[in-house]
PDB file of C-alpha atoms in Angstrom:
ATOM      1  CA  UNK A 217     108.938  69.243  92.207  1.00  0.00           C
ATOM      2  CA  UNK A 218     112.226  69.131  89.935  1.00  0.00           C
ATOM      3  CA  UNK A 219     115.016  67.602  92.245  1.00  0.00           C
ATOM      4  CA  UNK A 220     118.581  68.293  91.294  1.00  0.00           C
ATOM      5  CA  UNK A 221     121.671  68.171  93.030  1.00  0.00           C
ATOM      6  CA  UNK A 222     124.370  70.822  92.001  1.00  0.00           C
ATOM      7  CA  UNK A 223     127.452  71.385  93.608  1.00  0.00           C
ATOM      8  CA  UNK A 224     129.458  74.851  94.526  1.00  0.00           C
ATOM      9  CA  UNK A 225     129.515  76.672  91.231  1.00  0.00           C
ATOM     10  CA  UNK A 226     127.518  74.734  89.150  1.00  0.00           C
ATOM     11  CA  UNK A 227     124.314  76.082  87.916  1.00  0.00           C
ATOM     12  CA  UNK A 228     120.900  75.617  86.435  1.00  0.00           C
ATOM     13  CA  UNK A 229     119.261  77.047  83.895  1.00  0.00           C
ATOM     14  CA  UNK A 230     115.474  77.967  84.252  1.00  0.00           C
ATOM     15  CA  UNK A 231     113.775  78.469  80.679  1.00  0.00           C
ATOM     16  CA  UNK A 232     116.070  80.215  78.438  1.00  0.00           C
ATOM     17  CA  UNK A 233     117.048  82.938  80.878  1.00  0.00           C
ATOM     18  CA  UNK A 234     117.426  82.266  84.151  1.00  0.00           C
ATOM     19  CA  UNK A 235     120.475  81.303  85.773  1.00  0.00           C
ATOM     20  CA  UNK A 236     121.023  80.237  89.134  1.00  0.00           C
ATOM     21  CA  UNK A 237     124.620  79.151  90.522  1.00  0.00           C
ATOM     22  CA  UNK A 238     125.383  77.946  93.434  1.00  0.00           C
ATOM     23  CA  UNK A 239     127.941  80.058  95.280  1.00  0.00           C
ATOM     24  CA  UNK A 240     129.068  78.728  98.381  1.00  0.00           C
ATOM     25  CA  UNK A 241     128.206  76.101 100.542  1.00  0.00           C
ATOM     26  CA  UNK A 242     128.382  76.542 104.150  1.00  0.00           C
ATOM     27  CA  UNK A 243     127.237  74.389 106.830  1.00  0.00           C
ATOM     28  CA  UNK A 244     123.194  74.532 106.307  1.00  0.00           C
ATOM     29  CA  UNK A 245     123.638  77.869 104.054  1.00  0.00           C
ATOM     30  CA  UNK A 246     123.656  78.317 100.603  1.00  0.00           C
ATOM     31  CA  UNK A 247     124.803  81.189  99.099  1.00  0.00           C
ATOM     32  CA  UNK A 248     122.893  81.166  95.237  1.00  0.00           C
ATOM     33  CA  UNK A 249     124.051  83.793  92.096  1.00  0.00           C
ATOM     34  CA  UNK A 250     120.826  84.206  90.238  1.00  0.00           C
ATOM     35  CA  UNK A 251     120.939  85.484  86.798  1.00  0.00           C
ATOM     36  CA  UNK A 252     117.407  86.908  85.319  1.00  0.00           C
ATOM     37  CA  UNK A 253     115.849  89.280  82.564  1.00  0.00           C
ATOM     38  CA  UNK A 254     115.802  92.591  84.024  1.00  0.00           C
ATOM     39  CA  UNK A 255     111.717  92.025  84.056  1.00  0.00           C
ATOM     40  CA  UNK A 256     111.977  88.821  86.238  1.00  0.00           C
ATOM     41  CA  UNK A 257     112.190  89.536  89.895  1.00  0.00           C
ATOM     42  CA  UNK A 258     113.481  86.969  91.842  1.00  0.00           C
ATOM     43  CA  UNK A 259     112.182  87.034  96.035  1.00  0.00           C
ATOM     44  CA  UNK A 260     112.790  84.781  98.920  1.00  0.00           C
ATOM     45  CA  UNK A 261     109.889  82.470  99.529  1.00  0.00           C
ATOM     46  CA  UNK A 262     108.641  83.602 102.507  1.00  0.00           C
ATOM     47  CA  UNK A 263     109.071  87.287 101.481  1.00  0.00           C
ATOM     48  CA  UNK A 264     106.785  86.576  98.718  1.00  0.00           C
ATOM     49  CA  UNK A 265     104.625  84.786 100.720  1.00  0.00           C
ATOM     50  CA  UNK A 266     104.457  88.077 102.539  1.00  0.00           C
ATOM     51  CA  UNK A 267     103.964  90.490 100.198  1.00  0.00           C
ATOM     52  CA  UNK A 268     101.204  88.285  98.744  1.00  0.00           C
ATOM     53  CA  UNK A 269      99.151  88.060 101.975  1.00  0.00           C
ATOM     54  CA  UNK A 270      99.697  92.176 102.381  1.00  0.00           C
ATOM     55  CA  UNK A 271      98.921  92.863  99.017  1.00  0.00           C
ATOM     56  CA  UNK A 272      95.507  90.649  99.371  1.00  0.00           C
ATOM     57  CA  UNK A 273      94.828  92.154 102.133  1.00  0.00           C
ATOM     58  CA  UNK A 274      94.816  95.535 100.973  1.00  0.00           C
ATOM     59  CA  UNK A 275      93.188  94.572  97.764  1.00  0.00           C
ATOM     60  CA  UNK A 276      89.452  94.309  99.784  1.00  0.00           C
ATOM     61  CA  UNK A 277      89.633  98.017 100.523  1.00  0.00           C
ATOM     62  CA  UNK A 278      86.584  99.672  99.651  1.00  0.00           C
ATOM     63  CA  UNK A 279      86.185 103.136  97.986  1.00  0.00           C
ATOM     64  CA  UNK A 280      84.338 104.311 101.396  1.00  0.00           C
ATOM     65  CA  UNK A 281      86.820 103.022 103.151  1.00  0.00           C
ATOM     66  CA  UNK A 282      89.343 106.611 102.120  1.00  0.00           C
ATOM     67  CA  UNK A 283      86.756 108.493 104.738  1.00  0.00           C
ATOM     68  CA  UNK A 284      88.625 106.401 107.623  1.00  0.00           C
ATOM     69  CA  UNK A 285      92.005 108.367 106.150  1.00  0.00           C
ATOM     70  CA  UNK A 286      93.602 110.347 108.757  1.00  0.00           C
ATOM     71  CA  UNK A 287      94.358 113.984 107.570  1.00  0.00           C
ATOM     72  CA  UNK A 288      97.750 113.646 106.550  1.00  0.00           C
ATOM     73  CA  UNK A 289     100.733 115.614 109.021  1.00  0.00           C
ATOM     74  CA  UNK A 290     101.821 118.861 107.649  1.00  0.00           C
ATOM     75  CA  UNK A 291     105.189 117.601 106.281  1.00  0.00           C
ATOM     76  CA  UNK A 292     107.562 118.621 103.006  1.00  0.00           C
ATOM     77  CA  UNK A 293     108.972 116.518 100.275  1.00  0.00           C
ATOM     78  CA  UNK A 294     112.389 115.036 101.647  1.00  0.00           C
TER      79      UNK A 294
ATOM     80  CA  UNK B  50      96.957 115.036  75.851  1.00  0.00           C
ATOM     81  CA  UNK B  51      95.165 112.497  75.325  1.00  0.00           C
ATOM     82  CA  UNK B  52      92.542 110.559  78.005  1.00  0.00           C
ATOM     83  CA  UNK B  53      92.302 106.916  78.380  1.00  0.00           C
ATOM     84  CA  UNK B  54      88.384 105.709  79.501  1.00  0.00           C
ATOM     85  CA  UNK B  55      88.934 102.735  82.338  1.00  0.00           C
ATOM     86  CA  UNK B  56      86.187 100.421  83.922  1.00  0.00           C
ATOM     87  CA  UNK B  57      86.302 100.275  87.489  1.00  0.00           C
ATOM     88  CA  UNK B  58      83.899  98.924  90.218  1.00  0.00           C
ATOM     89  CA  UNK B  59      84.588 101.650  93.088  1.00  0.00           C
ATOM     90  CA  UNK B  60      84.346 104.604  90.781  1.00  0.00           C
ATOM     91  CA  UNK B  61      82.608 103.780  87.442  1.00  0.00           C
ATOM     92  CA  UNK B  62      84.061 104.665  84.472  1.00  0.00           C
ATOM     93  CA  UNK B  63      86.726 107.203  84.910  1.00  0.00           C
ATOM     94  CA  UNK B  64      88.578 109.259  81.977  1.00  0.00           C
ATOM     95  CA  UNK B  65      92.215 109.949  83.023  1.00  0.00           C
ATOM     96  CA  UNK B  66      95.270 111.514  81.386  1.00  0.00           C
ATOM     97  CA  UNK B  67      97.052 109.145  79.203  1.00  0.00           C
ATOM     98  CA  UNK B  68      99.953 110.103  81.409  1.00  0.00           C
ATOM     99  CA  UNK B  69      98.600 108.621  84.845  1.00  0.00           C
ATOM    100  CA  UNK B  70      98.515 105.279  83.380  1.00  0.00           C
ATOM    101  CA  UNK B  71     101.506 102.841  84.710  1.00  0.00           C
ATOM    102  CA  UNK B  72     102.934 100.068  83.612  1.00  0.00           C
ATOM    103  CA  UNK B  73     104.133  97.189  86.037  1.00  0.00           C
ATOM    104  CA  UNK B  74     105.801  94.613  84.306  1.00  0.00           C
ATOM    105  CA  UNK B  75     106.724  92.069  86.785  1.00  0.00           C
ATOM    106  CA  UNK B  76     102.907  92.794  88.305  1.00  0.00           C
ATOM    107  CA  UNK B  77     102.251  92.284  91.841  1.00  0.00           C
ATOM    108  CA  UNK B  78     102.665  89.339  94.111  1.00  0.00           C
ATOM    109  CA  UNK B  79      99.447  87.897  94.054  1.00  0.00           C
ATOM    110  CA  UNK B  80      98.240  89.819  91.610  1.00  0.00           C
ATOM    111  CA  UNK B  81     100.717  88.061  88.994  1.00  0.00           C
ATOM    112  CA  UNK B  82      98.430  89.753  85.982  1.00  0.00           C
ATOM    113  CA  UNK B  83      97.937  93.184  86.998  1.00  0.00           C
ATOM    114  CA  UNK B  84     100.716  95.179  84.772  1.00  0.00           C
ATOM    115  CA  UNK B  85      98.321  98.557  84.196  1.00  0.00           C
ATOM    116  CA  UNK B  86      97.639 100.516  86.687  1.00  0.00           C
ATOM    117  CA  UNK B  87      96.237 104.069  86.383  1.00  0.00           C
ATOM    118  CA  UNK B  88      97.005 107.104  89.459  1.00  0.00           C
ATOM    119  CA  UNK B  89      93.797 108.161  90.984  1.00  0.00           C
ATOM    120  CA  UNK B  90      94.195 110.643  93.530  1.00  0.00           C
ATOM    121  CA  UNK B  91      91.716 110.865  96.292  1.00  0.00           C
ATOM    122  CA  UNK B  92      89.693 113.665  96.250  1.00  0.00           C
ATOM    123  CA  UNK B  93      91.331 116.607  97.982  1.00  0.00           C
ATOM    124  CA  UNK B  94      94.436 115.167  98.616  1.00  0.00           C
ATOM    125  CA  UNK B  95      97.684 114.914  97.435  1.00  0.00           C
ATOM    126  CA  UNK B  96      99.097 112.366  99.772  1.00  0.00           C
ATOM    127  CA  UNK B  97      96.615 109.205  99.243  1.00  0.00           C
ATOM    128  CA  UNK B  98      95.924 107.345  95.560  1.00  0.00           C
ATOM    129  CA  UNK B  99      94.145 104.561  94.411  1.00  0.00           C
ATOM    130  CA  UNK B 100      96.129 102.182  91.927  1.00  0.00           C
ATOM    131  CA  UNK B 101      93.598 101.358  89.877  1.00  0.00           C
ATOM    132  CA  UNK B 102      94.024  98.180  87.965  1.00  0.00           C
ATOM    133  CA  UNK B 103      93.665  98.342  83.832  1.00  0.00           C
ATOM    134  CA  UNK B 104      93.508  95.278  83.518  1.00  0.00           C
ATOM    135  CA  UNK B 105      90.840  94.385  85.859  1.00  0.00           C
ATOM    136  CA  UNK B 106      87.972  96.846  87.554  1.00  0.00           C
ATOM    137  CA  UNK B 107      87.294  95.134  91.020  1.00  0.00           C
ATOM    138  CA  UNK B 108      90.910  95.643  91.499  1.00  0.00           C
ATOM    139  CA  UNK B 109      92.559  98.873  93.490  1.00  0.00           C
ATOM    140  CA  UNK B 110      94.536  99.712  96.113  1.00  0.00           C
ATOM    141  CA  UNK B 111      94.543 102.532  98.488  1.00  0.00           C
ATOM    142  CA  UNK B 112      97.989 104.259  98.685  1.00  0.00           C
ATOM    143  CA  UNK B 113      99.908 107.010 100.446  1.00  0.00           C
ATOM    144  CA  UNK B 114     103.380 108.912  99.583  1.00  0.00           C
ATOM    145  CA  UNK B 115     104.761 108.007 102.975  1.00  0.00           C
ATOM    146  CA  UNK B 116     106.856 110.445 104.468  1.00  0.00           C
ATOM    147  CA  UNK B 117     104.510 112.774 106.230  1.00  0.00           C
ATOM    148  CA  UNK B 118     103.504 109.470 108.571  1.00  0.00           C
ATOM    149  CA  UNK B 119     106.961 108.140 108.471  1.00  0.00           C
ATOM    150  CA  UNK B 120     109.462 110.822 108.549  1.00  0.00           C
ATOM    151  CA  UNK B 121     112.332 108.205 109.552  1.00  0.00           C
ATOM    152  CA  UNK B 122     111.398 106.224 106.431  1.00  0.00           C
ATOM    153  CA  UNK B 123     114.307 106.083 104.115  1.00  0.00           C
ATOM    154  CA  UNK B 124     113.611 103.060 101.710  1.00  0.00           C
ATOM    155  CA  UNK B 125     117.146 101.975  99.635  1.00  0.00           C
ATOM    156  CA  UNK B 126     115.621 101.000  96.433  1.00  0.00           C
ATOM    157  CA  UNK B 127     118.122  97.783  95.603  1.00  0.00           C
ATOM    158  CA  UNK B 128     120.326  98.447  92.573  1.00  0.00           C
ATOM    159  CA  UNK B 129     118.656  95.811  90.205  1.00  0.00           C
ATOM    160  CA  UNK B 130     115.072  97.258  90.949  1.00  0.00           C
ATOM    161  CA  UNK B 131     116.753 100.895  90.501  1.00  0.00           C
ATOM    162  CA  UNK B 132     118.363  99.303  86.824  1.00  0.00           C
ATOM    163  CA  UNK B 133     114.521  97.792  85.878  1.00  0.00           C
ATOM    164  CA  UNK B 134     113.166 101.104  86.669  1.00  0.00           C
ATOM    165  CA  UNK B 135     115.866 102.938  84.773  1.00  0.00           C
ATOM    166  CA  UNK B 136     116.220 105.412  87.577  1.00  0.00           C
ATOM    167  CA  UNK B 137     118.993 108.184  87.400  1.00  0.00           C
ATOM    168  CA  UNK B 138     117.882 110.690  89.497  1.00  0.00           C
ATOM    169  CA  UNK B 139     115.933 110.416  93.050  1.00  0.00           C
ATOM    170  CA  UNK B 140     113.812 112.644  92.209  1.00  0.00           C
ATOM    171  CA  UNK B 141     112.352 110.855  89.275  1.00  0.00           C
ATOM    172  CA  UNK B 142     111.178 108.355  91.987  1.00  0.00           C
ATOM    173  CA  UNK B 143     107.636 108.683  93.346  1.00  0.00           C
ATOM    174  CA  UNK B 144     107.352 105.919  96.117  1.00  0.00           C
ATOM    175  CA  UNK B 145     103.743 104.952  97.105  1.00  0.00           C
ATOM    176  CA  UNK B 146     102.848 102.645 100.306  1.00  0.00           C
ATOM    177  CA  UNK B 147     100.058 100.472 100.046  1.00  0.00           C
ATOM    178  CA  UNK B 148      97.359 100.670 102.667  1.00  0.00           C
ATOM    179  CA  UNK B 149      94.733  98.239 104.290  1.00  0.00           C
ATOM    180  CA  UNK B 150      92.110  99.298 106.023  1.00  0.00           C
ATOM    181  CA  UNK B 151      91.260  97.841 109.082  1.00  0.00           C
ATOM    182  CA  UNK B 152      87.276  97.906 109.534  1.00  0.00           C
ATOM    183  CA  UNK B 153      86.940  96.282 112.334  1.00  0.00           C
ATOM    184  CA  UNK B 154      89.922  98.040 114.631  1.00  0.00           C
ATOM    185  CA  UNK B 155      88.921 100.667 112.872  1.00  0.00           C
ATOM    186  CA  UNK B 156      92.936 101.635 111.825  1.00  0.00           C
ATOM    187  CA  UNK B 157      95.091 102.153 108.271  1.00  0.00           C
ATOM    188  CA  UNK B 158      98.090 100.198 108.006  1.00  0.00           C
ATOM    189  CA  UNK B 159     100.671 101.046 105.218  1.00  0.00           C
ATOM    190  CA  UNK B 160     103.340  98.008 103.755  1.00  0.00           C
ATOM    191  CA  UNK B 161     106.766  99.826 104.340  1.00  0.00           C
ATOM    192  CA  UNK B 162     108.735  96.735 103.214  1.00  0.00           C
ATOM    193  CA  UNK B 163     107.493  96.679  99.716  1.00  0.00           C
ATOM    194  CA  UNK B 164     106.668 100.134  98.788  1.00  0.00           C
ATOM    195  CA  UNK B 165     105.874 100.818  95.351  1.00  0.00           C
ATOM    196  CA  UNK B 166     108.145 102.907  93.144  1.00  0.00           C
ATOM    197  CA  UNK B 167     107.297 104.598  90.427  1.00  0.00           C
ATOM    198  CA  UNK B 168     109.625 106.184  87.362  1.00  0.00           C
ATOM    199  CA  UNK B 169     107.937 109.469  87.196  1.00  0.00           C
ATOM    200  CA  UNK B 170     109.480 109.675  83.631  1.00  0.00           C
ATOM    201  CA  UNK B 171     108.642 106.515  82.185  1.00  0.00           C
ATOM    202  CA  UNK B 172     105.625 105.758  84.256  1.00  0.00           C
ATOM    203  CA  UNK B 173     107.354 101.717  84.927  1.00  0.00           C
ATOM    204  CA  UNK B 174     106.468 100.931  88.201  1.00  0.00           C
ATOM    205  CA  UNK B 175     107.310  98.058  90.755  1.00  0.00           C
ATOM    206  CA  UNK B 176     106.503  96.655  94.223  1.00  0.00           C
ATOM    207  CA  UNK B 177     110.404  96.572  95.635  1.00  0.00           C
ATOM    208  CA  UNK B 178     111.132  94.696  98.499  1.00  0.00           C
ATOM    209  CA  UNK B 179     113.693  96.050 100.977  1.00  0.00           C
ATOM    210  CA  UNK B 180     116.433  94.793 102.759  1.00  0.00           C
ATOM    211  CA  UNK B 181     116.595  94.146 106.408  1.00  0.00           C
ATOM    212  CA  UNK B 182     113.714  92.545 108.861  1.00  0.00           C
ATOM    213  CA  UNK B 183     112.749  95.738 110.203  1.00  0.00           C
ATOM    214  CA  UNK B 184     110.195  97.080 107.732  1.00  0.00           C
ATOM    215  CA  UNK B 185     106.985  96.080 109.058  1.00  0.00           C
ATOM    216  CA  UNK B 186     103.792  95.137 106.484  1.00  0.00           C
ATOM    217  CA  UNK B 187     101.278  96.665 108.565  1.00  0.00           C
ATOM    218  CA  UNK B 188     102.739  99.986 110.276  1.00  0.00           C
ATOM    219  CA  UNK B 189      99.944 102.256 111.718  1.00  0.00           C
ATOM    220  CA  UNK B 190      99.143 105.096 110.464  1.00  0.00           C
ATOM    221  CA  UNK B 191      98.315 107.200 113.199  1.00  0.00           C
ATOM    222  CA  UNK B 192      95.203 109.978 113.095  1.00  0.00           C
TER     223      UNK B 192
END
């Protein structure tokens, strides 16, 4: 792991593209600016770490496994 | 129009309209080189799709437009994933949860907190993650 230190509103750049600033420091919170390609999408750790687990989870479904589909409610569009 | 053939392991080769195929640029978390997908619908119904992967035929997943089983659901798509997807109009927005299936419990669970949304125009996609604690990963779906 890269260590740096940076202090409020200095930066780093990642690559070419990627810009992250520090914001504001207070008490045990940092508030970062990150700057990215529109393509790049930037997540908190642990939400990541989230939506990786959920999306491996749902990647084992098996085709027989749309006969345990409830028919959906009769509901419109919003 | 024309059809695009695509290998997959839960349905065999499939031929679909060139214009189900999507394209996810930033992927999926966990899934960091799945960028084509293709719509499948399920047959019969026009709530539930598979996302079949392009790019590799074991992988799909099992999808539902969610507001029939979540009629409080009202997802904010964050302004820098409504800027990627270039979306101007709500409507151009078709939002997709992705479902596990639980074998042994025997229940469906959809991801509400990072729905997939879909420019219906450009046919970009991306799994956006929303704001706030409250959106569960695993909401039932209830039969």
């Amino acid at each position: 792991m890269l260590v740096l230190t940076r202090r409020t509103n200095e930066s780093l750049i990642i690559g070419h593209d990627i810009v992250v600033t520090v914001l504001e420091i207070r008490g045990d919170t940092v508030r970062l600016g990150i700057r990215a390609p529109r393509d790049v999408s930037v997540h908190r750790e642990e939400i990541y770490a989230r939506l990786r687990a959920a999306n491996e989870a749902a990647a084992g479904n098996a085709a027989s496994d749309a006969n345990l589909l409830p028919k959906p409610p009769k509901r419109p569009n919003p | 129009m024309t059809t695009v053939v695509v290998t997959t392991e839960r349905f065999g080769e499939l031929e679909v309209p060139e214009d189900r195929v999507l394209s996810f640029p930033d992927a999926l978390p966990g899934f960091p080189d799945a960028q084509s997908f293709v719509l499948v619908n399920v047959p019969d119904s026009d709530v539930y799709f598979w996302i079949q992967s392009l790019d590799d035929p074991a992988l799909a997943f099992l999808c539902a437009i969610p507001w029939g089983f979540f009629p409080d659901y009202a997802p904010e798509v964050p302004d820098d994933d409504q800027e990627m997807l270039a979306l101007e109009r709500e409507e151009d927005a078709m939002v997709l949860c992705m479902l596990t299936v639980h074998r042994e419990e025997q229940t469906i669970t959809a991801n509400l907190l990072g729905p997939l949304v879909i420019n219906q125009q450009t046919r970009v996609g991306r799994q956006v993650v929303l704001y706030g604690d409250e959106y569960p990963v695993q909401a039932p779906l209830a039969s």
